[in-house]
PDB file of C-alpha atoms and ligand atoms in Angstrom:
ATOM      1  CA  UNK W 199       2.010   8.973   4.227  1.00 93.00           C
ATOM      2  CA  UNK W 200       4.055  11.275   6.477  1.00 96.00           C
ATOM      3  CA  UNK W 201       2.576  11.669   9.982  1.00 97.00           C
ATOM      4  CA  UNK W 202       1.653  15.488   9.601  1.00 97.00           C
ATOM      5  CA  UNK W 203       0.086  15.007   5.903  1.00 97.00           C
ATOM      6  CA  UNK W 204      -2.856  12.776   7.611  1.00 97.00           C
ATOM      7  CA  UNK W 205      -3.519  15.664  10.236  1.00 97.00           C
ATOM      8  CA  UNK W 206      -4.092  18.214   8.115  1.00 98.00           C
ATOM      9  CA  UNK W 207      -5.167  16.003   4.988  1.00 98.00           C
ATOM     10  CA  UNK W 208      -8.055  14.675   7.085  1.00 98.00           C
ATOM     11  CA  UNK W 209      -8.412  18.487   8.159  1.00 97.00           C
ATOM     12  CA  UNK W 210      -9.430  19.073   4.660  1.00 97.00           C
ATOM     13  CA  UNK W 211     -11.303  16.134   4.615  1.00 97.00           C
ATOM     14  CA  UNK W 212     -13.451  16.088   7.749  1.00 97.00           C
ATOM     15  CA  UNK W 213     -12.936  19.832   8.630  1.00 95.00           C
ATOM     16  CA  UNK W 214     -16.120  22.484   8.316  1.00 93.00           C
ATOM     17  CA  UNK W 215     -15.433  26.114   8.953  1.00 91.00           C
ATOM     18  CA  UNK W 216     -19.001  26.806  11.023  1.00 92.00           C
ATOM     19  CA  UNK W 217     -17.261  23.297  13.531  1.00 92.00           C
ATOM     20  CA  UNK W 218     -13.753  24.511  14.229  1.00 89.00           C
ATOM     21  CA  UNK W 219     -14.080  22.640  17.772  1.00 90.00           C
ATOM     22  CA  UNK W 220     -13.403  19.670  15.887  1.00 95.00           C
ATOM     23  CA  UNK W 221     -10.343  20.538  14.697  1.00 96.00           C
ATOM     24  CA  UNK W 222      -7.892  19.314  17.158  1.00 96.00           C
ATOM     25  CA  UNK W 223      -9.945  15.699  17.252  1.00 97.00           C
ATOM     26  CA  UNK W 224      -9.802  15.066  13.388  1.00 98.00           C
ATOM     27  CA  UNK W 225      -5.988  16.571  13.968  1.00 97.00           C
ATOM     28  CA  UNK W 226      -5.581  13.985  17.010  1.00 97.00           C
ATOM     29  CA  UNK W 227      -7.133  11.114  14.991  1.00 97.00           C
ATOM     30  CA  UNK W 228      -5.113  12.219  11.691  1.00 97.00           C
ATOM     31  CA  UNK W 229      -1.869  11.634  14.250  1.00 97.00           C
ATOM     32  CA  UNK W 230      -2.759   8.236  16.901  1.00 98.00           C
ATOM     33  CA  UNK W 231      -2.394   5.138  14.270  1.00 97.00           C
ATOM     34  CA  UNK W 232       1.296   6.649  13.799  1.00 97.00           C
ATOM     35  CA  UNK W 233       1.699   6.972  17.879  1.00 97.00           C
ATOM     36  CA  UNK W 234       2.851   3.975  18.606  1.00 96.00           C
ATOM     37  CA  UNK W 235       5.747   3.470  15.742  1.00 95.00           C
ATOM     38  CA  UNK W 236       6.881   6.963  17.096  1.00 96.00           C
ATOM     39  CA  UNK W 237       7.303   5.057  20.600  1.00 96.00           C
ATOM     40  CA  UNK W 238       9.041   2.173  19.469  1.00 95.00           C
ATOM     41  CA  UNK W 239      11.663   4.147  17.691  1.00 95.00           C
ATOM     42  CA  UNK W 240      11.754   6.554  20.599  1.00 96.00           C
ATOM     43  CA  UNK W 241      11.798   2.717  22.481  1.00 95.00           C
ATOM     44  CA  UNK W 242      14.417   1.278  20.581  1.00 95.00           C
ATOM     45  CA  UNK W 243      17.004   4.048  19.858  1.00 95.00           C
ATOM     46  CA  UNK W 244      17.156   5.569  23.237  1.00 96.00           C
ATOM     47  CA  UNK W 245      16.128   2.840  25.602  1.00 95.00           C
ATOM     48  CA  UNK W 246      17.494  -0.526  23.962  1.00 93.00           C
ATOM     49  CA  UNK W 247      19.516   1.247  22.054  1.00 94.00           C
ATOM     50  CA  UNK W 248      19.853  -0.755  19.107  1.00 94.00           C
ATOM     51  CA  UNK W 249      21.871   0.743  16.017  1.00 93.00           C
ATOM     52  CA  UNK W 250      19.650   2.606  13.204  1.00 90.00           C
ATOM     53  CA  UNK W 251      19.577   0.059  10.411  1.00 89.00           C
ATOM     54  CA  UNK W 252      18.536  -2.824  12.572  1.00 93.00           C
ATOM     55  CA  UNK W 253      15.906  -0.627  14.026  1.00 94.00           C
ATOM     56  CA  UNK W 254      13.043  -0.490  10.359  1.00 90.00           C
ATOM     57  CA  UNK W 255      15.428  -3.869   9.284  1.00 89.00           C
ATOM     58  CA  UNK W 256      14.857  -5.994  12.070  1.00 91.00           C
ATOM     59  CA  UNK W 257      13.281  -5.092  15.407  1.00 93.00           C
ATOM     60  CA  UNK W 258      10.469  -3.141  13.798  1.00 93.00           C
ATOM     61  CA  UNK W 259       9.276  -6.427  12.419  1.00 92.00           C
ATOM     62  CA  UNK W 260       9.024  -7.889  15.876  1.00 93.00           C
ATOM     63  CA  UNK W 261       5.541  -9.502  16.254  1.00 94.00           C
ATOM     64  CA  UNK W 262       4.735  -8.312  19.287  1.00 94.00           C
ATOM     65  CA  UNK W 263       5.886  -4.302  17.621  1.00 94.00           C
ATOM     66  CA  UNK W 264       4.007  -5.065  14.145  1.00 95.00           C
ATOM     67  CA  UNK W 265       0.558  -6.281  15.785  1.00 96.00           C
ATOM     68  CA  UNK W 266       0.481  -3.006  17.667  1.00 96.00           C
ATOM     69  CA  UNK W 267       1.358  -1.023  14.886  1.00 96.00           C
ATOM     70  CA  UNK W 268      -1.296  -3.233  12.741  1.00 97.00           C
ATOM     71  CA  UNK W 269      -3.993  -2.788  15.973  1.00 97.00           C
ATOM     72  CA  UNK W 270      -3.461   1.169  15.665  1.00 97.00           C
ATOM     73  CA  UNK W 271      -4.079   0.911  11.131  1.00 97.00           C
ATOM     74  CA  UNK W 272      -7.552  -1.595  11.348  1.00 98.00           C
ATOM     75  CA  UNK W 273      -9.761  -0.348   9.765  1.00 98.00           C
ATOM     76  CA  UNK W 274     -12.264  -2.521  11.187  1.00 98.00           C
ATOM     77  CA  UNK W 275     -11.457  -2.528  14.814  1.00 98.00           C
ATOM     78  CA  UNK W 276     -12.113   1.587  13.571  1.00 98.00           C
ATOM     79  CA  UNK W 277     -15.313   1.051  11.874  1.00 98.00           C
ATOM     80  CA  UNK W 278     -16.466  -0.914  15.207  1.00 98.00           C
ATOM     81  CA  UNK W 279     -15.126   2.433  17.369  1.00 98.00           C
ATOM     82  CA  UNK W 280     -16.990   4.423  14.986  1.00 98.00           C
ATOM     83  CA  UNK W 281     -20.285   2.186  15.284  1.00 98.00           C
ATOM     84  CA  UNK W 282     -19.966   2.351  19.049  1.00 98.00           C
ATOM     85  CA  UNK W 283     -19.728   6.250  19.723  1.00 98.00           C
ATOM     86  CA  UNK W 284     -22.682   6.155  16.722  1.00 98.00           C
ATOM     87  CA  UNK W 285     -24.738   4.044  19.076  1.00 98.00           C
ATOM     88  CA  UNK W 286     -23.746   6.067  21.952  1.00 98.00           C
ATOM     89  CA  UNK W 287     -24.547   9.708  20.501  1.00 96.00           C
ATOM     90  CA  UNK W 288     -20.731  10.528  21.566  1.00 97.00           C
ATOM     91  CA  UNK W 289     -19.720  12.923  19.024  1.00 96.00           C
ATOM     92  CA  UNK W 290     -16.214  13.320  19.562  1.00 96.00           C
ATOM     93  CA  UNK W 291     -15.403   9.781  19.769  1.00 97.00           C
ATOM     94  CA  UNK W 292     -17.148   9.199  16.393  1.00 97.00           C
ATOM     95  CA  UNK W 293     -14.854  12.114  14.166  1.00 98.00           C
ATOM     96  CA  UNK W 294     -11.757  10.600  16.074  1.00 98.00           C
ATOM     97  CA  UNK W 295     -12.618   7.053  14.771  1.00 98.00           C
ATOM     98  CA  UNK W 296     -13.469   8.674  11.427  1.00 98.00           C
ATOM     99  CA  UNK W 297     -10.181  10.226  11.220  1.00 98.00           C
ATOM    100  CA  UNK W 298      -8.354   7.216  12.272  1.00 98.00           C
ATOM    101  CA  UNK W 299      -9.978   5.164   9.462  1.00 98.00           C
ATOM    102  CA  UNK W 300      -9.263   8.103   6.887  1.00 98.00           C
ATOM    103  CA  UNK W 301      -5.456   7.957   8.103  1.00 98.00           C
ATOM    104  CA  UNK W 302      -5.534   4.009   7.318  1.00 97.00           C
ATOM    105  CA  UNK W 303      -7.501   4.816   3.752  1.00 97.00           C
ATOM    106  CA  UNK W 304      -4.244   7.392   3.455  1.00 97.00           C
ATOM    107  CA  UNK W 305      -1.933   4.654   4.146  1.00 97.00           C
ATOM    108  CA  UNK W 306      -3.069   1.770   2.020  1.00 96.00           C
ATOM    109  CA  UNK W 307      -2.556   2.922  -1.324  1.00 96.00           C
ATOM    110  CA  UNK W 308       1.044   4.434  -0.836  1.00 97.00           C
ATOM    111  CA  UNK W 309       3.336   1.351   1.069  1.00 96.00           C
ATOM    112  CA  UNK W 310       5.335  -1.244  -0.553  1.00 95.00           C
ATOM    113  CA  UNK W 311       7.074  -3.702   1.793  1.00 91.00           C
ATOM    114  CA  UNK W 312       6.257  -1.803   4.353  1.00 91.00           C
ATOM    115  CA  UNK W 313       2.434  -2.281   4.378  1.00 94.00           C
ATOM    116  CA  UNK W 314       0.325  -2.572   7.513  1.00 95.00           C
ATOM    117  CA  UNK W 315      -2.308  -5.423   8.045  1.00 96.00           C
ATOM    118  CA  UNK W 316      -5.124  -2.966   7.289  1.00 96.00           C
ATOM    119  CA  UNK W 317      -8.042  -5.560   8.161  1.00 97.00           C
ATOM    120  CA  UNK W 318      -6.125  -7.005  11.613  1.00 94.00           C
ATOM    121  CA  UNK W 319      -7.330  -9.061  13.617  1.00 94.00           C
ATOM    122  CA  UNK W 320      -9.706 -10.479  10.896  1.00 96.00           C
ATOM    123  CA  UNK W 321      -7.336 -10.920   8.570  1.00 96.00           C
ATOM    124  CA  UNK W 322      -3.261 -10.260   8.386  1.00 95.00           C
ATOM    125  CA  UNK W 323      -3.675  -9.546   4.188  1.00 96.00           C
ATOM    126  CA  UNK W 324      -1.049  -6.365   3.072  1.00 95.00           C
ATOM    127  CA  UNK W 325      -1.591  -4.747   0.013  1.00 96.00           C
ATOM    128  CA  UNK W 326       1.389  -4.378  -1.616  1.00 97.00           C
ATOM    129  CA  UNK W 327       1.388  -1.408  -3.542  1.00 95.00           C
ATOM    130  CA  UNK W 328       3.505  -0.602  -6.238  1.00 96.00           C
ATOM    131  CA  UNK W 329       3.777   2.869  -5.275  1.00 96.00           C
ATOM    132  CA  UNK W 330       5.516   3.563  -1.710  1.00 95.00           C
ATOM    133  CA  UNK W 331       5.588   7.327  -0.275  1.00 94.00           C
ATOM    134  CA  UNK W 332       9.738   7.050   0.553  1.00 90.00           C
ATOM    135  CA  UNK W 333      10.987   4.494  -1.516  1.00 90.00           C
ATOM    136  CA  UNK W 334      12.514   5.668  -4.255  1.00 89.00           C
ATOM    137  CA  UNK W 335      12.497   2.397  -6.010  1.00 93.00           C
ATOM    138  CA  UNK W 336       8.788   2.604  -5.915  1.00 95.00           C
ATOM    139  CA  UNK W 337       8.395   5.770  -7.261  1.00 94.00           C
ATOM    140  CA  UNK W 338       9.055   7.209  -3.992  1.00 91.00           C
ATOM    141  CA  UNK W 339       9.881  11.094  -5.304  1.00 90.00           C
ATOM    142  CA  UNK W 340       7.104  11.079  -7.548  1.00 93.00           C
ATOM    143  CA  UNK W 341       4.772  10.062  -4.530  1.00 95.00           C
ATOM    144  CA  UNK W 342       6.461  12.323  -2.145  1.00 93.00           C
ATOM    145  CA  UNK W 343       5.892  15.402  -4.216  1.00 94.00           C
ATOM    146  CA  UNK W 344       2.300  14.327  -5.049  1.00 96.00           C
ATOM    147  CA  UNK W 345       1.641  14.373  -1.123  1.00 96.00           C
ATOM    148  CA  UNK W 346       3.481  17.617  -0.505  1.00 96.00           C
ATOM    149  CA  UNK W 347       1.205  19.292  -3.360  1.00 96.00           C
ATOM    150  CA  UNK W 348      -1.930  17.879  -1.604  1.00 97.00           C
ATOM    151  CA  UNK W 349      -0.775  19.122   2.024  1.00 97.00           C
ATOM    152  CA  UNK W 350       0.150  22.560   0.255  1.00 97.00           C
ATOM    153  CA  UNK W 351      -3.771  22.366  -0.821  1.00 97.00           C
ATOM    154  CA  UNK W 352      -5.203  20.961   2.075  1.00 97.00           C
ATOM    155  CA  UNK W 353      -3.237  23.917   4.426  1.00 97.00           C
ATOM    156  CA  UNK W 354      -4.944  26.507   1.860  1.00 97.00           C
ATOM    157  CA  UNK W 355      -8.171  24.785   2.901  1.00 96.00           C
ATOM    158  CA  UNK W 356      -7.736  24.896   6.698  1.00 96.00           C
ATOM    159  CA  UNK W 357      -5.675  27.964   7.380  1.00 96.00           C
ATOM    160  CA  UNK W 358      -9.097  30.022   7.457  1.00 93.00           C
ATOM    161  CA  UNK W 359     -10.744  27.730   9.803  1.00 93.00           C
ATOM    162  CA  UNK W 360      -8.051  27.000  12.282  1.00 94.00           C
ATOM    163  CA  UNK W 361      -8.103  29.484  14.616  1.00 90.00           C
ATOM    164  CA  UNK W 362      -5.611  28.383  17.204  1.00 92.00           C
ATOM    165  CA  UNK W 363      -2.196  30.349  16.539  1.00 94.00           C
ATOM    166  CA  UNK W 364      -0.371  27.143  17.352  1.00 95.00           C
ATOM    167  CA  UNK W 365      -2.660  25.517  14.911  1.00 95.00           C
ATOM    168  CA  UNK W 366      -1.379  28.297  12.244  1.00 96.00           C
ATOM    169  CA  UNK W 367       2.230  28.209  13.220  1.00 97.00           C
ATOM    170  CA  UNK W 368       2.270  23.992  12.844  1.00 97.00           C
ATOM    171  CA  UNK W 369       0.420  24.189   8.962  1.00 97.00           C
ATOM    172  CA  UNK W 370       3.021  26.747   8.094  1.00 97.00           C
ATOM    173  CA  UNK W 371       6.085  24.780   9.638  1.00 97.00           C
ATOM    174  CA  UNK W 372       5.133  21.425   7.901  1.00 97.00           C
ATOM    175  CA  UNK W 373       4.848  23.000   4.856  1.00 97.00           C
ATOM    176  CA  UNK W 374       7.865  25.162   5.334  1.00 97.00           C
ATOM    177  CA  UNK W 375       9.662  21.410   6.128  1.00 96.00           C
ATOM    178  CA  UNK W 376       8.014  19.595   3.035  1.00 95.00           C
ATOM    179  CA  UNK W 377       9.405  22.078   0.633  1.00 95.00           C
ATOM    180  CA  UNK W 378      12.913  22.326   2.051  1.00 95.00           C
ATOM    181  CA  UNK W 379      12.936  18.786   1.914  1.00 91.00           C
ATOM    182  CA  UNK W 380      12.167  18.615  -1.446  1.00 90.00           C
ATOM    183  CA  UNK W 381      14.505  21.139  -2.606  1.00 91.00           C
ATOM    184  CA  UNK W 382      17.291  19.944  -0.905  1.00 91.00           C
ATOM    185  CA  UNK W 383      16.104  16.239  -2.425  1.00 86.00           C
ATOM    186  CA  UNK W 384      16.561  17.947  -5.990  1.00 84.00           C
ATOM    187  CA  UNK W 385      19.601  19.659  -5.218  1.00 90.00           C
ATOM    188  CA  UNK W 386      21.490  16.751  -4.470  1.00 87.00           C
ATOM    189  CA  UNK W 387      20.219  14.550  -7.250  1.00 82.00           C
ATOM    190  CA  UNK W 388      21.493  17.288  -9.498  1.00 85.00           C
ATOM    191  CA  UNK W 389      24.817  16.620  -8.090  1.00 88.00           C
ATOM    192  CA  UNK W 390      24.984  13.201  -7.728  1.00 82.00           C
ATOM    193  CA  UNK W 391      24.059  13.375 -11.610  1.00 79.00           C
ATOM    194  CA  UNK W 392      26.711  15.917 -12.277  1.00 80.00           C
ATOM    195  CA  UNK W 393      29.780  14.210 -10.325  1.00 76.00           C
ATOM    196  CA  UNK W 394      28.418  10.560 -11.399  1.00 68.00           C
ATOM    197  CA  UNK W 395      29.930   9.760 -14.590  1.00 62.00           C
ATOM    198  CA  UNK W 396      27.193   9.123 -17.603  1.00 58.00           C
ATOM    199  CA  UNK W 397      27.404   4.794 -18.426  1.00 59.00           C
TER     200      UNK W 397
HETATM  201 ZN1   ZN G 499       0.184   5.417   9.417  1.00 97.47          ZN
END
């Protein structure tokens, strides 16, 4: 899924109205498995500067970049987090984990080829899905819209409960960006289908 859908998916999820001052953890936890693939492109386009395509063709796939990325989507090593701050009586730390295993539960279902080693470093098994959230050759616009509908849902969910005015602005601003998105997706396959010529 798209970064911002597991912040405010897992809002709906893990949110209550009566504990707003969880909001920004679940929202932080929702965000951190995606952190480090948000460096690495920030790493490889600006620092090595490596051209786009060989950027999610090549040097994404680096082992030393894909056992981070896999380190950051165990749901395991989360569970074990989770456990810990249990043990401990440290609240905080145990929504964060929480959230961070919901935004791996969000992930699993919904890549193709792209799939993260959910279980690492117990075991480097992908599930493959047949459904991808981007790839349009894996039902990618059908997936795409299906998560856009549930973030338009979640958002109705939250917006009472977040009371932070930046919190407000940022549920309006993904939404506003998921819907242009897919209108200006549809407006250009209507075109392409118009100018192509019928086989
Ligand atoms: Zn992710």
């Amino acid at each position: 899924m798209k970064t911002p859908s597991h912040a405010i998916i897992n809002l709906a999820i893990l949110g209550k109205p009566q504990l707003p001052q969880f909001n920004l953890i679940i929202a932080i936890g929702g965000i951190l498995p995606d952190i480090p693939i948000f460096l690495f492109y920030f790493w490889a386009k600006y620092i090595a500067r490596l051209p786009e395509a060989k950027i999610w063709s090549e040097a994404y796939y680096e082992p030393l970049n894909q056992n981070i990325v896999a380190l950051f989507h165990s749901i395991p090593l989360a569970a074990i987090g989770w456990l810990i701050a249990y043990y401990f009586g440290w609240q905080n730390l145990q929504i964060l984990f929480l959230s961070i295993v919901l935004h791996s539960l969000g992930d699993l279902p919904v890549h193709n080829d792209d799939a993260h080693r959910h279980f690492f470093p117990f075991s480097n098994y992908r599930f493959i899905s047949p459904i991808s959230y981007w790839d349009r050759n894996h039902y990618g616009s059908i997936v795409s819209f299906v998560e856009m509908l549930l973030v338009l849902l979640s958002t109705y969910r939250v917006f009472g409960f977040v009371n932070s005015s930046i919190g407000k602005i940022l549920l309006i601003l993904v939404n506003c960006f998921y819907l242009i998105g897919a209108v200006s997706f549809y407006i250009r396959s209507l075109i392409s289908s118009a100018v192509e010529p019928p086989r």
